[in-house]
mmCIF file of C-alpha atoms and ligand atoms in Angstrom:
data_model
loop_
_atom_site.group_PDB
_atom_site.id
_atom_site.type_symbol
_atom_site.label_atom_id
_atom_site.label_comp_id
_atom_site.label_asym_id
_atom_site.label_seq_id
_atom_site.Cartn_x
_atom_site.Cartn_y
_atom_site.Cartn_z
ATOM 1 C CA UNK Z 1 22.556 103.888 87.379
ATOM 2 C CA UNK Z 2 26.035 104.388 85.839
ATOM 3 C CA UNK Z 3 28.568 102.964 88.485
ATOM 4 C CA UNK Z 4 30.913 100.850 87.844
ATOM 5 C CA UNK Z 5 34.261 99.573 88.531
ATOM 6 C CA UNK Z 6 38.172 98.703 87.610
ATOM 7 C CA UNK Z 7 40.557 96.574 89.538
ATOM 8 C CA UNK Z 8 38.902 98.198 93.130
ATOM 9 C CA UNK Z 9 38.889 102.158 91.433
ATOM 10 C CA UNK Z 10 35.026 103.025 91.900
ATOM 11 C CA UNK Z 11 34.108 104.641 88.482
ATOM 12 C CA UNK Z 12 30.263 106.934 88.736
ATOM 13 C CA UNK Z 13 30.277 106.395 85.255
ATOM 14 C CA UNK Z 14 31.568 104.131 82.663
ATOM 15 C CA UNK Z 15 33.541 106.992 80.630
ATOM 16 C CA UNK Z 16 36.992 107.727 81.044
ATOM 17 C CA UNK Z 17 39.862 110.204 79.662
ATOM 18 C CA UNK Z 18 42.253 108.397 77.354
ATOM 19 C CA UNK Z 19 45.544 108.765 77.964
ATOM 20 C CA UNK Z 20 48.044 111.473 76.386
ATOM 21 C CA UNK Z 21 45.095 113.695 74.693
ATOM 22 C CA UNK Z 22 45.029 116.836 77.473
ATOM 23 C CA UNK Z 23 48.550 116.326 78.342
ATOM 24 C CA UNK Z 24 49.853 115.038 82.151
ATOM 25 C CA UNK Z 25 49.677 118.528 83.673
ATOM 26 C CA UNK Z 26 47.645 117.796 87.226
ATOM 27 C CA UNK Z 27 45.649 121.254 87.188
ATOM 28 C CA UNK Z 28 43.935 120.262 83.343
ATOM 29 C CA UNK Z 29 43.156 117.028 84.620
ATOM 30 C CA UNK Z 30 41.592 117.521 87.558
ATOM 31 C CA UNK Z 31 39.374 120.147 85.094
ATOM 32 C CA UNK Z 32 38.732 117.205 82.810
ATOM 33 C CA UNK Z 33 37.579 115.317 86.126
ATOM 34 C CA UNK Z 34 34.569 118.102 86.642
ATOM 35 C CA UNK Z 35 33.382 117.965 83.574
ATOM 36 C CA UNK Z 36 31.592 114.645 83.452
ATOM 37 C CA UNK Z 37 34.499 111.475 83.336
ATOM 38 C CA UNK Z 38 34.943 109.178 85.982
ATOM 39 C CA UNK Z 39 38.380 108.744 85.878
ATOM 40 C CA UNK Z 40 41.204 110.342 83.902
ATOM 41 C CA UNK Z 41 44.688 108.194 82.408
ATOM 42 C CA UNK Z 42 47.949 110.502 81.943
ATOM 43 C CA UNK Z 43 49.889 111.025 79.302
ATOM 44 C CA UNK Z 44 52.730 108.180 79.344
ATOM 45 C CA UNK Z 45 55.151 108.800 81.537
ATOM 46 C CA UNK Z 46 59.032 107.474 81.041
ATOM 47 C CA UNK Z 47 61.927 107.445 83.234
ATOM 48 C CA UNK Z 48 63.557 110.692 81.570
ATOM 49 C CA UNK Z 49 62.382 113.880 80.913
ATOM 50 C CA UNK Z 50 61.115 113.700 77.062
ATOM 51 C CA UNK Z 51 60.221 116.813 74.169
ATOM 52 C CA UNK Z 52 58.569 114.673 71.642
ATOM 53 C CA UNK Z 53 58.685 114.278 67.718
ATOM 54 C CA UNK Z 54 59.141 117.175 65.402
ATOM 55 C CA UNK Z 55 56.213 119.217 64.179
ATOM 56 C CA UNK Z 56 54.000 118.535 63.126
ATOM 57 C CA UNK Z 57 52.913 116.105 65.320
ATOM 58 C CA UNK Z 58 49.115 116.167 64.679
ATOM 59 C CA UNK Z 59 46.682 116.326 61.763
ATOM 60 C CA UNK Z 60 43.060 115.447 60.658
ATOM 61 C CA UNK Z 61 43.272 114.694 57.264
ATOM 62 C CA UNK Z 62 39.594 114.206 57.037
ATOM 63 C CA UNK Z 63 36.628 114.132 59.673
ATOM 64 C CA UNK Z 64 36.857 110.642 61.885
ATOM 65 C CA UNK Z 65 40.808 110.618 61.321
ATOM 66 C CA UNK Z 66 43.290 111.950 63.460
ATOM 67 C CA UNK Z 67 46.803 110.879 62.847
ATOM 68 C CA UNK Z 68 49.655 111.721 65.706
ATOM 69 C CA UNK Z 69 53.342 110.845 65.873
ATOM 70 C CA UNK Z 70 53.483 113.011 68.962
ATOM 71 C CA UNK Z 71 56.758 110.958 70.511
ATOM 72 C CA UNK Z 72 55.915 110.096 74.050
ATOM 73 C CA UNK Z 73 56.597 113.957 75.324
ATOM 74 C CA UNK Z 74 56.320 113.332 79.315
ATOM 75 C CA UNK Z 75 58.009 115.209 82.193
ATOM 76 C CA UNK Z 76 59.790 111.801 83.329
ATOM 77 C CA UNK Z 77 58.777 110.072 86.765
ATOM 78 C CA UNK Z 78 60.601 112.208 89.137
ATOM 79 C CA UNK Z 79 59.162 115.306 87.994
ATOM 80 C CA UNK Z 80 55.879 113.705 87.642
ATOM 81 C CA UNK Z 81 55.310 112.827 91.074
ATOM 82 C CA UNK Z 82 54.641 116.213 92.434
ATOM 83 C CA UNK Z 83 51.491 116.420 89.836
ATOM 84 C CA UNK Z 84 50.231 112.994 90.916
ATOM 85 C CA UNK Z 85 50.268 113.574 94.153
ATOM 86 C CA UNK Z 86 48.272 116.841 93.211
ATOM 87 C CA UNK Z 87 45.520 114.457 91.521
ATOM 88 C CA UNK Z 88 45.368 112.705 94.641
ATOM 89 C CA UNK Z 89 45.102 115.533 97.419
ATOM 90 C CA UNK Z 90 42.307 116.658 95.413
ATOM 91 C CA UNK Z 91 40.917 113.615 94.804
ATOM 92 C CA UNK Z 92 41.013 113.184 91.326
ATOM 93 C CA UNK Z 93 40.618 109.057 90.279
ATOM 94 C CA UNK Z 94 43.571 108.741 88.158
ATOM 95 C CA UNK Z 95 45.041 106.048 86.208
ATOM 96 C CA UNK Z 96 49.014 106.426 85.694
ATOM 97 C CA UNK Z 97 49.858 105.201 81.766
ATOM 98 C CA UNK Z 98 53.310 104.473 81.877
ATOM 99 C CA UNK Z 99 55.714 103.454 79.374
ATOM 100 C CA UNK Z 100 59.482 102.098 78.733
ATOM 101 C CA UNK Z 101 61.610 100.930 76.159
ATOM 102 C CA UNK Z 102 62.844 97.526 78.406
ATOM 103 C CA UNK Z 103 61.673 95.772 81.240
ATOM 104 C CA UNK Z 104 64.535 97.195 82.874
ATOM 105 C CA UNK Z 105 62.894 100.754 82.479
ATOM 106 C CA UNK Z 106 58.621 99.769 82.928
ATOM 107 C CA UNK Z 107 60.394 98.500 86.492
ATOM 108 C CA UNK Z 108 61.788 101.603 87.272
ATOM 109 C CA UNK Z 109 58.904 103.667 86.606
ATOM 110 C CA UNK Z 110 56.490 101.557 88.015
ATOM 111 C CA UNK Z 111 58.728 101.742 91.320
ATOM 112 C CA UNK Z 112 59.418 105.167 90.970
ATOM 113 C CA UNK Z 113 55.658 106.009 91.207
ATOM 114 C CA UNK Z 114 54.201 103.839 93.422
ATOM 115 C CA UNK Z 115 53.894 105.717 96.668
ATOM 116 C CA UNK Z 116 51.531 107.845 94.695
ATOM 117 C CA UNK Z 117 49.921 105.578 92.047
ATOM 118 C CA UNK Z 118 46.770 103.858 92.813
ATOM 119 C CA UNK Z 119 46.246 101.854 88.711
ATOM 120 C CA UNK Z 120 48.746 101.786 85.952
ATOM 121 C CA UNK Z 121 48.379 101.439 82.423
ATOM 122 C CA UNK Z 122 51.244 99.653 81.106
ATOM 123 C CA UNK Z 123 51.864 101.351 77.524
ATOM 124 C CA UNK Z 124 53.705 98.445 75.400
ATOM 125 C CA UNK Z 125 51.992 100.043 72.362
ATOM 126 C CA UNK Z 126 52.357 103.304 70.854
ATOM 127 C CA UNK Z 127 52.678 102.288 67.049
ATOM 128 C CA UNK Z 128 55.839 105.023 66.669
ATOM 129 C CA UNK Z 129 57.917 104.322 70.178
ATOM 130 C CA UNK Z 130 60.274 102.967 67.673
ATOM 131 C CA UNK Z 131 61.779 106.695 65.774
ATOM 132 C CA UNK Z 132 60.828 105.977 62.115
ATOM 133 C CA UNK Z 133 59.785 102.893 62.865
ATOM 134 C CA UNK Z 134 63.289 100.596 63.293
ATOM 135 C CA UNK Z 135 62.037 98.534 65.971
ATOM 136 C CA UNK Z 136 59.424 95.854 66.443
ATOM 137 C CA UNK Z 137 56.887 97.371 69.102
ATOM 138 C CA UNK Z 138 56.553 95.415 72.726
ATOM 139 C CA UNK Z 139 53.011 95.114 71.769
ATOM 140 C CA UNK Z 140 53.867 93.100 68.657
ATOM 141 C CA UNK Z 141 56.134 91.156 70.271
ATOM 142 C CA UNK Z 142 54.237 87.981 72.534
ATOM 143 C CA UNK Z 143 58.171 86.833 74.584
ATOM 144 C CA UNK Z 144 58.444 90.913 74.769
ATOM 145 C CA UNK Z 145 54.925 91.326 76.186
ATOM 146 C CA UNK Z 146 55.205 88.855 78.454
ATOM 147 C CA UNK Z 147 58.751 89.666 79.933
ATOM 148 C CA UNK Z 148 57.292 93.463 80.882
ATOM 149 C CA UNK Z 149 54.505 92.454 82.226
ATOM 150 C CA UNK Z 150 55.861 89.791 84.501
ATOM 151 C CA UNK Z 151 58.837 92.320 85.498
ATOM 152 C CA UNK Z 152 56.207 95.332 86.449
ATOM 153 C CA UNK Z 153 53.950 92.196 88.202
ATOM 154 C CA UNK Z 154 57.282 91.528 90.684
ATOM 155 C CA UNK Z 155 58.342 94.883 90.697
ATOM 156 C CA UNK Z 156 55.033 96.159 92.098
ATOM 157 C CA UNK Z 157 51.805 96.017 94.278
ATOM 158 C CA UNK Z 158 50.155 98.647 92.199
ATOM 159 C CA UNK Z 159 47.411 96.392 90.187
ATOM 160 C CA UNK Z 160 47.723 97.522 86.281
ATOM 161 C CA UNK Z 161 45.955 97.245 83.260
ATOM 162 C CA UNK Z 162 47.477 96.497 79.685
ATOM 163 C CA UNK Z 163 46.843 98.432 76.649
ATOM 164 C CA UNK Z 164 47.175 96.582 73.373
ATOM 165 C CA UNK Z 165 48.002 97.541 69.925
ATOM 166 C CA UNK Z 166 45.577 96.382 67.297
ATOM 167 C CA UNK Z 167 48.714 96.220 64.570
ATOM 168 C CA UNK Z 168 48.830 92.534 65.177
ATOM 169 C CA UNK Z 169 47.209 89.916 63.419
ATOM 170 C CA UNK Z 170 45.442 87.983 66.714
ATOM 171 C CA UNK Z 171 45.258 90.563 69.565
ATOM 172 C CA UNK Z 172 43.691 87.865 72.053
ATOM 173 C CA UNK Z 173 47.043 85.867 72.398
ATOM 174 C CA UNK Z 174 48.275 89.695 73.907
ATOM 175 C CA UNK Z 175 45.246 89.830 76.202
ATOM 176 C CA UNK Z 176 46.364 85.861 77.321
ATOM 177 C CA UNK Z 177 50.295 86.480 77.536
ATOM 178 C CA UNK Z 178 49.414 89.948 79.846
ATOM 179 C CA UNK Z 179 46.802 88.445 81.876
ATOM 180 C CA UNK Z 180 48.716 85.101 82.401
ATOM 181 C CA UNK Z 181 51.576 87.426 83.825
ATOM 182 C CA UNK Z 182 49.714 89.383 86.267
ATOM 183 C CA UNK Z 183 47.535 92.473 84.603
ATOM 184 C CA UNK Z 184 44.452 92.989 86.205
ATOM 185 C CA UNK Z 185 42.914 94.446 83.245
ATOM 186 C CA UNK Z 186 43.209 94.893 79.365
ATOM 187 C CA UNK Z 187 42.321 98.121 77.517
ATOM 188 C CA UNK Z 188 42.137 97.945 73.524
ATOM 189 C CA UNK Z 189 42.859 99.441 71.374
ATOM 190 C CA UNK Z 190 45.481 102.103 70.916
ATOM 191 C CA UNK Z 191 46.160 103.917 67.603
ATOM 192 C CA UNK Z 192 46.725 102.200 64.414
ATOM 193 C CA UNK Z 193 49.675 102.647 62.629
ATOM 194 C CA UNK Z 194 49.596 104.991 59.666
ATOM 195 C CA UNK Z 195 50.803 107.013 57.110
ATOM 196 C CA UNK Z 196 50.098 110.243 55.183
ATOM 197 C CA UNK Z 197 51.662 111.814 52.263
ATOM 198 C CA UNK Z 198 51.615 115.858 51.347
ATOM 199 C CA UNK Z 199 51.635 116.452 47.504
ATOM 200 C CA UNK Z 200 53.462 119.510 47.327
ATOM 201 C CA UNK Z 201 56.517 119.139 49.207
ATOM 202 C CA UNK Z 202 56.367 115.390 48.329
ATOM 203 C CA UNK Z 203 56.979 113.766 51.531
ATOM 204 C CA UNK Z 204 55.050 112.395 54.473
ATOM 205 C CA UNK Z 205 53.461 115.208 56.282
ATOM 206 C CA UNK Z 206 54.134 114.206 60.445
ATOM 207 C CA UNK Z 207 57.510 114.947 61.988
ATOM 208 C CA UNK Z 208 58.153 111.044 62.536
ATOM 209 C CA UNK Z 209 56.823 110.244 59.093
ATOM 210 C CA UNK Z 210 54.719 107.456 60.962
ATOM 211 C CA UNK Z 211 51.999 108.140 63.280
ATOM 212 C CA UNK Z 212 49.129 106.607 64.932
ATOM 213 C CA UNK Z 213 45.185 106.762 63.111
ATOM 214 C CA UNK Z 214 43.073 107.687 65.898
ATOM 215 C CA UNK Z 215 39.225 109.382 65.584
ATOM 216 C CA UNK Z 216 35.736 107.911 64.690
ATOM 217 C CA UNK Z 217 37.069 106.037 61.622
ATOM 218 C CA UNK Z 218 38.716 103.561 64.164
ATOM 219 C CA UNK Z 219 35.722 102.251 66.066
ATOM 220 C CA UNK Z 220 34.937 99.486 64.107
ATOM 221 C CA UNK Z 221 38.749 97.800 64.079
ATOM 222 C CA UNK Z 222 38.551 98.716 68.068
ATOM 223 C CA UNK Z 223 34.744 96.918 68.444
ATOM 224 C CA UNK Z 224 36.177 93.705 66.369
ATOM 225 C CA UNK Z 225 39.898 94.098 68.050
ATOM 226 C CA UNK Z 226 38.150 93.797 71.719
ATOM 227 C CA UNK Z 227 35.568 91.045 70.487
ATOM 228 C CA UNK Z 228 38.212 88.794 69.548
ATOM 229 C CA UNK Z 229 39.641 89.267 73.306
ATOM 230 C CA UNK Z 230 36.707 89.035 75.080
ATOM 231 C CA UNK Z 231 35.322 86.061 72.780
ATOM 232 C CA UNK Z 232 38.953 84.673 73.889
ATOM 233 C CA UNK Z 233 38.016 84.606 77.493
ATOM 234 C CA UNK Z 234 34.382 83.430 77.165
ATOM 235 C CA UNK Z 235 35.677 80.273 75.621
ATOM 236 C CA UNK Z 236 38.018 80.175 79.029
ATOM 237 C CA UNK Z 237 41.512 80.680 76.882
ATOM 238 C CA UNK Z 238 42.868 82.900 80.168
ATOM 239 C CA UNK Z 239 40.691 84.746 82.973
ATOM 240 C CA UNK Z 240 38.312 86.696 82.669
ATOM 241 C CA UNK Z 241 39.443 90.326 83.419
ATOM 242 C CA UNK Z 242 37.869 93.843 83.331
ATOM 243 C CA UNK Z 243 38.058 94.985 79.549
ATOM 244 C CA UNK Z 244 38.185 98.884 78.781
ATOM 245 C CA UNK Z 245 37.275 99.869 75.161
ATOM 246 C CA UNK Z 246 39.204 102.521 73.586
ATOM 247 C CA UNK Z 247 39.122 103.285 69.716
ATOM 248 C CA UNK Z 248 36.540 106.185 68.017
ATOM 249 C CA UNK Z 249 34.071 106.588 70.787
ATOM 250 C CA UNK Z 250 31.731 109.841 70.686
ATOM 251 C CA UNK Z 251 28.662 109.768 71.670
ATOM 252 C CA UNK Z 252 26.739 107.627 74.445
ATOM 253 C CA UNK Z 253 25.539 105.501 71.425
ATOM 254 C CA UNK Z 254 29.091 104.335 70.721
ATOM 255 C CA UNK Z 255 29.303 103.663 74.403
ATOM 256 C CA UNK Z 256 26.628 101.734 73.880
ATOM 257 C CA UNK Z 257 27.816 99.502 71.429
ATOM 258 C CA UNK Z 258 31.300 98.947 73.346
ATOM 259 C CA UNK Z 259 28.922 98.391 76.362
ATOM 260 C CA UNK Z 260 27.154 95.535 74.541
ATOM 261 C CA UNK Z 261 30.006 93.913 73.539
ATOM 262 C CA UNK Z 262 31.452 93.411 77.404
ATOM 263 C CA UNK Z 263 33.641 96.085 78.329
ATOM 264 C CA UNK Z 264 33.414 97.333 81.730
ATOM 265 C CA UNK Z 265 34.283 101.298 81.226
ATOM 266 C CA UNK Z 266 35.411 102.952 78.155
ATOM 267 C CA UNK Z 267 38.450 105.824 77.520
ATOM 268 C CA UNK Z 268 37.745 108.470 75.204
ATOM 269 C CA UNK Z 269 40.080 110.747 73.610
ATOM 270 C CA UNK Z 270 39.872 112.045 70.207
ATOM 271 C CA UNK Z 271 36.429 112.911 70.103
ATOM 272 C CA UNK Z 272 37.770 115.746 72.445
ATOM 273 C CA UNK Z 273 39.380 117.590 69.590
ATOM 274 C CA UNK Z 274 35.689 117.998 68.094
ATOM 275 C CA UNK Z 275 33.458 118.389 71.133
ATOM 276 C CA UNK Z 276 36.117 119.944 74.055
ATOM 277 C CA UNK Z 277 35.241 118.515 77.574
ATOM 278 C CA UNK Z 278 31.568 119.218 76.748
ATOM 279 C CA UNK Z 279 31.942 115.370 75.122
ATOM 280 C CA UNK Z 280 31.909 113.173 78.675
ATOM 281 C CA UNK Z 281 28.066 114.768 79.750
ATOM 282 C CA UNK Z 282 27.277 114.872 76.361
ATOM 283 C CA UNK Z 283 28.121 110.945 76.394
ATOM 284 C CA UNK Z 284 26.518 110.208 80.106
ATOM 285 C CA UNK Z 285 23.577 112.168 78.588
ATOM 286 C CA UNK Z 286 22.930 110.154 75.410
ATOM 287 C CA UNK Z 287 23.756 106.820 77.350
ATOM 288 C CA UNK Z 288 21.462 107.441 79.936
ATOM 289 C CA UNK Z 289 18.904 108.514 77.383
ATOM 290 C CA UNK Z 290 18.730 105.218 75.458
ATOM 291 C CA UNK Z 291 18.853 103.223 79.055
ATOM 292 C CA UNK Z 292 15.964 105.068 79.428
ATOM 293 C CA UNK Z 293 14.528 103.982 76.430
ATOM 294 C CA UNK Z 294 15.437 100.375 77.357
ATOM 295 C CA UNK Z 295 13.950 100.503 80.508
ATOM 296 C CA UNK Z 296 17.605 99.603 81.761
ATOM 297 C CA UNK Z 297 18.444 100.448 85.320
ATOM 298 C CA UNK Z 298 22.162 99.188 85.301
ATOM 299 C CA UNK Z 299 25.357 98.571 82.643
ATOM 300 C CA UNK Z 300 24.874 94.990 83.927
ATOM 301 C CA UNK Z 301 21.917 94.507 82.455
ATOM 302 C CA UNK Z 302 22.731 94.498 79.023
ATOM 303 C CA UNK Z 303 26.262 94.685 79.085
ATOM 304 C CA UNK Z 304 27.985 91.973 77.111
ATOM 305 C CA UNK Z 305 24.264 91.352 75.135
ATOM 306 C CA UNK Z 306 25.739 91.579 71.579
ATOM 307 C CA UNK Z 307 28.659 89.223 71.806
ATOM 308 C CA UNK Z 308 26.665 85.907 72.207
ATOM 309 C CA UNK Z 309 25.919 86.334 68.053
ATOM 310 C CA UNK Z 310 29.454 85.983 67.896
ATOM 311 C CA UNK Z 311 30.184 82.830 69.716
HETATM 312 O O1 RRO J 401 52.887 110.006 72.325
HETATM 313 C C1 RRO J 401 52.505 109.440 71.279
HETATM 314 O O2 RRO J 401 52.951 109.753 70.155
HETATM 315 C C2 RRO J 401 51.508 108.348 71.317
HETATM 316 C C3 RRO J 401 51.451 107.370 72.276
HETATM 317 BR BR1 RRO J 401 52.526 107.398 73.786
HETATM 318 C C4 RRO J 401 50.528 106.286 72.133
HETATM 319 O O3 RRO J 401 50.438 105.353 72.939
HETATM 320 N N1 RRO J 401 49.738 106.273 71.030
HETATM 321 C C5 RRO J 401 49.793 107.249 70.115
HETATM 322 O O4 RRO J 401 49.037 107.197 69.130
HETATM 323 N N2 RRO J 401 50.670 108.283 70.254
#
């Protein structure tokens, strides 16, 4: 009823774990993997070894807002390998989210991996890569974007997806640039940049000063962000590719609506701060609820419904 499917990875259900929210460690993930997802994306992983931002690196300011800076903290590809190839003796679908600050370095993680790496998610956009925010991201960045891309599309056989930011003003010339240079698949969106200040010691509260908005207060930038790609490829501006949602999703209903608008799977992540791994049956529960409802036997027979208003 559920089943679906990303660049040849056979998902039982459309939901899977975003990257970086239960960490990369192989033994946790294979644990979010029994409780209900289909597939589970690890925390970016870099060439070198990496602790992160200074604390604090998380806060939830107010319900449906989570902000992070939490600085890419990763094990680096060498030492990664021994927990991927733990995900894969047991079987575990697994999605590798990789990241860089070059093409020089996406290439040499995205070789480094690949004897054990079945999908990668390219990470050009974490809205705080950049300490303090010096640099212009990848992600915002359309020559940038493309040069990755193309470098990880020679470098590798491993199909990959994309993630975009949505802290650009037309997110569908992204989805273009990285599926005109070889990605298999967008997902969309990852955090929006933000800021938050603390009144009594008078600065901004998160290590990195700058951090990432993620949590239910997102989902309607992330249902408009992927519109405008998938709206993109309907009128035939690039290929038409498998879209994952990402952005605020916590309930099957909100799968729903992601659902309607054309995505193929979904990624959830920081309604797992509220509702622990419980949230991925509580989500193929409600889903299959209102199929029910529907009378719907299959995502393909309403998926994509809602975006012909928007044509
Ligand atoms: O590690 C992070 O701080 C982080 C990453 Br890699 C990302 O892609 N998005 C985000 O909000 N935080």
């Amino acid at each position: 009823m559920l089943s679906t499917n990303i660049c040849n990875l056979k998902l039982r259900n459309p939901l899977i774990l975003a990257s970086g929210i239960k960490g990369g460690g192989a033994k946790t993930l294979k644990r979010v993997y029994e409780s209900g997802c289909a597939a589970v994306i690890t925390k970016s992983i870099g060439v070198k070894p990496r602790k992160g931002y200074s604390l604090p690196t998380i806060i939830s300011p107010m319900r449906g807002v989570i902000l992070n800076a939490m600085g890419l903290p990763n094990p680096g590809y060498k030492e990664f390998l021994n927990e991927l190839k733990f995900l894969n003796e047991n079987k575990v679908p697994t999605i590798v989210s990789i990241f860089g600050y070059n093409k020089e370095e996406f290439i040499e993680v995205a070789r480094g991996l690949e004897e054990q790496a079945k999908i990668y998610e390219l990470n050009i956009s974490c809205p705080h890569s950049s300490p303090k925010m010096k640099d212009k991201l990848i992600s915002q960045d359309l020559q940038k974007t493309a040069e990755v891309v193309s470098a990880v599309k020679d470098a590798t056989k491993i199909p990959f997806i994309v993630k975009l930011s949505p802290n650009v003003s037309d997110i569908s010339e992204f989805a273009k640039v990285s599926v005109e240079n070889g990605a298999s698949g967008i997902s969309a969106i990852n955090t929006v940049s933000a800021l938050e200040i603390d009144i009594n010691i008078e600065k901004p509260i998160l290590g990195n000063y700058f951090g990432g908005q993620s949590g239910a207060s997102i989902k309607y930038i992330a249902q408009k962000k992927i519109a405008e790609i998938l709206l993109a490829m309907e009128r035939k501006e690039f290929k038409k590719v498998p879209v994952i949602g990402v952005g605020g999703i916590s309930s099957g209903e909100d799968v729903v609506k992601f659902l309607l608008l054309g995505v193929e799977a979904v990624e959830i992540g920081s309604a797992i701060h509220y509702y622990n791994l419980k949230i991925f049956k509580k989500c193929e529960n409600e889903l299959k609820n209102w199929m029910r409802k529907k009378g719907y036997k299959s995502l393909n027979e309403f998926r994509g419904k809602a975006l012909k208003w928007l044509k």
